[in-house]
């Protein structure tokens, strides 16, 4: 099982980026997907639980999507701010029930990507 993120980089405040996460080996069962981020010296923060829940600081600016035919999920990030600077991780919950009843936490996920750096700076 493997998750590989891409799409990070340096962007100016107000700009946009799209992160991708290619999955492999997850099988045909129901798998919950999410995005998290971690800035230096800070705890890992939930960005999205699929498209059901979003972190307070990104709601309305970030959008989760997935293309099951391509085994890929995406995080579209718009109106980026310097405080969005972090390493972004995609994650998979291979024991997912099929619905996010409450906001997910990092402890719900058992497979993680290696992370991709996003830096928002002028």
PDB file of C-alpha atoms in Angstrom:
ATOM      1  CA  UNK A   1       0.000   0.000   0.000  1.00  0.00           C
ATOM      2  CA  UNK A   2       1.444   3.333  -0.988  1.00  0.00           C
ATOM      3  CA  UNK A   3       0.413   6.967  -1.193  1.00  0.00           C
ATOM      4  CA  UNK A   4       2.520   9.460  -3.114  1.00  0.00           C
ATOM      5  CA  UNK A   5       1.843  13.188  -2.963  1.00  0.00           C
ATOM      6  CA  UNK A   6       2.915  15.773  -5.507  1.00  0.00           C
ATOM      7  CA  UNK A   7       2.139  19.325  -6.492  1.00  0.00           C
ATOM      8  CA  UNK A   8       3.666  21.257  -3.622  1.00  0.00           C
ATOM      9  CA  UNK A   9       5.875  24.261  -4.124  1.00  0.00           C
ATOM     10  CA  UNK A  10       6.308  27.956  -3.570  1.00  0.00           C
ATOM     11  CA  UNK A  11       3.342  30.217  -4.262  1.00  0.00           C
ATOM     12  CA  UNK A  12       2.575  33.849  -3.553  1.00  0.00           C
ATOM     13  CA  UNK A  13      -0.165  34.853  -1.114  1.00  0.00           C
ATOM     14  CA  UNK A  14      -3.515  34.781  -2.853  1.00  0.00           C
ATOM     15  CA  UNK A  15      -2.355  32.134  -5.298  1.00  0.00           C
ATOM     16  CA  UNK A  16      -3.524  28.587  -5.898  1.00  0.00           C
ATOM     17  CA  UNK A  17      -2.060  25.103  -5.948  1.00  0.00           C
ATOM     18  CA  UNK A  18      -3.426  21.640  -6.566  1.00  0.00           C
ATOM     19  CA  UNK A  19      -1.961  18.735  -4.665  1.00  0.00           C
ATOM     20  CA  UNK A  20      -2.301  15.198  -5.951  1.00  0.00           C
ATOM     21  CA  UNK A  21      -2.065  11.888  -4.138  1.00  0.00           C
ATOM     22  CA  UNK A  22      -1.693   8.726  -6.181  1.00  0.00           C
ATOM     23  CA  UNK A  23      -2.687   5.579  -4.345  1.00  0.00           C
ATOM     24  CA  UNK A  24      -1.678   2.013  -5.009  1.00  0.00           C
ATOM     25  CA  UNK A  25      -2.413  -1.303  -3.373  1.00  0.00           C
ATOM     26  CA  UNK A  26      -5.488  -0.151  -1.493  1.00  0.00           C
ATOM     27  CA  UNK A  27      -7.680  -2.897  -2.886  1.00  0.00           C
ATOM     28  CA  UNK A  28     -11.382  -2.723  -3.616  1.00  0.00           C
ATOM     29  CA  UNK A  29     -12.756  -2.143  -0.142  1.00  0.00           C
ATOM     30  CA  UNK A  30     -14.162   1.138   1.085  1.00  0.00           C
ATOM     31  CA  UNK A  31     -11.298   3.484   1.835  1.00  0.00           C
ATOM     32  CA  UNK A  32     -11.639   6.852   3.469  1.00  0.00           C
ATOM     33  CA  UNK A  33      -9.240   9.517   2.297  1.00  0.00           C
ATOM     34  CA  UNK A  34      -8.115  12.751   3.863  1.00  0.00           C
ATOM     35  CA  UNK A  35      -5.541  15.512   3.903  1.00  0.00           C
ATOM     36  CA  UNK A  36      -3.547  16.775   6.846  1.00  0.00           C
ATOM     37  CA  UNK A  37      -0.787  19.311   7.256  1.00  0.00           C
ATOM     38  CA  UNK A  38       1.941  20.043   9.729  1.00  0.00           C
ATOM     39  CA  UNK A  39       3.894  23.243  10.128  1.00  0.00           C
ATOM     40  CA  UNK A  40       7.233  23.337  11.968  1.00  0.00           C
ATOM     41  CA  UNK A  41       6.721  23.243  15.716  1.00  0.00           C
ATOM     42  CA  UNK A  42       2.998  22.615  15.403  1.00  0.00           C
ATOM     43  CA  UNK A  43       0.734  19.590  15.709  1.00  0.00           C
ATOM     44  CA  UNK A  44      -0.572  17.805  12.660  1.00  0.00           C
ATOM     45  CA  UNK A  45      -3.813  19.479  11.591  1.00  0.00           C
ATOM     46  CA  UNK A  46      -6.785  18.059   9.743  1.00  0.00           C
ATOM     47  CA  UNK A  47      -7.362  19.752   6.413  1.00  0.00           C
ATOM     48  CA  UNK A  48     -10.129  17.561   5.038  1.00  0.00           C
ATOM     49  CA  UNK A  49     -11.966  14.323   5.768  1.00  0.00           C
ATOM     50  CA  UNK A  50     -12.834  13.510   2.193  1.00  0.00           C
ATOM     51  CA  UNK A  51     -15.169  16.256   1.075  1.00  0.00           C
ATOM     52  CA  UNK A  52     -17.346  16.027   4.191  1.00  0.00           C
ATOM     53  CA  UNK A  53     -15.352  17.971   6.744  1.00  0.00           C
ATOM     54  CA  UNK A  54     -12.774  20.703   6.394  1.00  0.00           C
ATOM     55  CA  UNK A  55     -10.566  22.380   8.939  1.00  0.00           C
ATOM     56  CA  UNK A  56     -11.838  25.755  10.125  1.00  0.00           C
ATOM     57  CA  UNK A  57      -8.883  27.599   8.685  1.00  0.00           C
ATOM     58  CA  UNK A  58      -9.285  26.196   5.165  1.00  0.00           C
ATOM     59  CA  UNK A  59     -13.049  25.813   4.769  1.00  0.00           C
ATOM     60  CA  UNK A  60     -14.260  27.702   1.732  1.00  0.00           C
ATOM     61  CA  UNK A  61     -10.763  27.910   0.225  1.00  0.00           C
ATOM     62  CA  UNK A  62      -9.694  24.263  -0.118  1.00  0.00           C
ATOM     63  CA  UNK A  63     -11.585  21.523  -1.939  1.00  0.00           C
ATOM     64  CA  UNK A  64     -11.105  17.759  -1.796  1.00  0.00           C
ATOM     65  CA  UNK A  65     -11.856  15.549  -4.761  1.00  0.00           C
ATOM     66  CA  UNK A  66     -11.019  12.033  -5.883  1.00  0.00           C
ATOM     67  CA  UNK A  67     -10.904  10.177  -9.165  1.00  0.00           C
ATOM     68  CA  UNK A  68     -11.299   6.479  -8.438  1.00  0.00           C
ATOM     69  CA  UNK A  69     -10.540   5.582 -12.063  1.00  0.00           C
ATOM     70  CA  UNK A  70      -7.102   7.133 -11.662  1.00  0.00           C
ATOM     71  CA  UNK A  71      -6.611   6.029  -8.043  1.00  0.00           C
ATOM     72  CA  UNK A  72      -5.895   9.655  -7.253  1.00  0.00           C
ATOM     73  CA  UNK A  73      -7.216  12.227  -4.848  1.00  0.00           C
ATOM     74  CA  UNK A  74      -6.672  15.968  -5.010  1.00  0.00           C
ATOM     75  CA  UNK A  75      -6.625  19.015  -2.803  1.00  0.00           C
ATOM     76  CA  UNK A  76      -7.413  22.217  -4.641  1.00  0.00           C
ATOM     77  CA  UNK A  77      -6.098  25.146  -2.615  1.00  0.00           C
ATOM     78  CA  UNK A  78      -7.095  28.699  -3.415  1.00  0.00           C
ATOM     79  CA  UNK A  79      -6.563  32.119  -1.826  1.00  0.00           C
ATOM     80  CA  UNK A  80      -3.485  30.767  -0.120  1.00  0.00           C
ATOM     81  CA  UNK A  81      -2.114  32.550   2.936  1.00  0.00           C
ATOM     82  CA  UNK A  82       1.332  32.484   4.542  1.00  0.00           C
ATOM     83  CA  UNK A  83      -0.180  30.522   7.434  1.00  0.00           C
ATOM     84  CA  UNK A  84      -0.994  27.715   5.001  1.00  0.00           C
ATOM     85  CA  UNK A  85       2.730  26.991   4.794  1.00  0.00           C
ATOM     86  CA  UNK A  86       3.245  23.398   5.918  1.00  0.00           C
ATOM     87  CA  UNK A  87       4.015  19.888   4.821  1.00  0.00           C
ATOM     88  CA  UNK A  88       0.836  18.374   3.433  1.00  0.00           C
ATOM     89  CA  UNK A  89       0.051  14.698   3.790  1.00  0.00           C
ATOM     90  CA  UNK A  90      -2.578  12.522   2.213  1.00  0.00           C
ATOM     91  CA  UNK A  91      -3.868   9.616   4.259  1.00  0.00           C
ATOM     92  CA  UNK A  92      -6.051   6.564   3.888  1.00  0.00           C
ATOM     93  CA  UNK A  93      -8.347   4.842   6.363  1.00  0.00           C
ATOM     94  CA  UNK A  94      -8.565   1.254   5.112  1.00  0.00           C
ATOM     95  CA  UNK A  95     -11.192   0.435   7.764  1.00  0.00           C
ATOM     96  CA  UNK A  96     -13.478   3.283   6.864  1.00  0.00           C
ATOM     97  CA  UNK A  97     -17.189   2.769   7.540  1.00  0.00           C
ATOM     98  CA  UNK A  98     -18.147   4.670   4.395  1.00  0.00           C
ATOM     99  CA  UNK A  99     -19.283   7.884   6.086  1.00  0.00           C
ATOM    100  CA  UNK A 100     -17.547  10.572   8.111  1.00  0.00           C
ATOM    101  CA  UNK A 101     -20.049  10.996  10.954  1.00  0.00           C
ATOM    102  CA  UNK A 102     -17.747  13.367  12.797  1.00  0.00           C
ATOM    103  CA  UNK A 103     -14.587  15.172  11.808  1.00  0.00           C
ATOM    104  CA  UNK A 104     -11.723  12.765  11.360  1.00  0.00           C
ATOM    105  CA  UNK A 105      -8.451  12.846  13.245  1.00  0.00           C
ATOM    106  CA  UNK A 106      -5.032  11.565  12.325  1.00  0.00           C
ATOM    107  CA  UNK A 107      -5.717   8.473  14.428  1.00  0.00           C
ATOM    108  CA  UNK A 108      -8.409   7.352  11.994  1.00  0.00           C
ATOM    109  CA  UNK A 109      -5.847   6.788   9.232  1.00  0.00           C
ATOM    110  CA  UNK A 110      -3.468   3.879   8.888  1.00  0.00           C
ATOM    111  CA  UNK A 111      -1.672   4.690   5.644  1.00  0.00           C
ATOM    112  CA  UNK A 112       0.215   7.934   5.019  1.00  0.00           C
ATOM    113  CA  UNK A 113       2.076   9.552   2.185  1.00  0.00           C
ATOM    114  CA  UNK A 114       5.533  11.017   2.565  1.00  0.00           C
ATOM    115  CA  UNK A 115       4.329  14.606   2.420  1.00  0.00           C
ATOM    116  CA  UNK A 116       4.781  17.512   0.036  1.00  0.00           C
ATOM    117  CA  UNK A 117       5.927  20.971   1.066  1.00  0.00           C
ATOM    118  CA  UNK A 118       3.768  24.006   0.419  1.00  0.00           C
ATOM    119  CA  UNK A 119       5.288  27.417   1.036  1.00  0.00           C
ATOM    120  CA  UNK A 120       3.223  30.569   0.720  1.00  0.00           C
ATOM    121  CA  UNK A 121       5.431  33.615   0.601  1.00  0.00           C
ATOM    122  CA  UNK A 122       6.026  36.752  -1.409  1.00  0.00           C
TER     123      UNK A 122
END
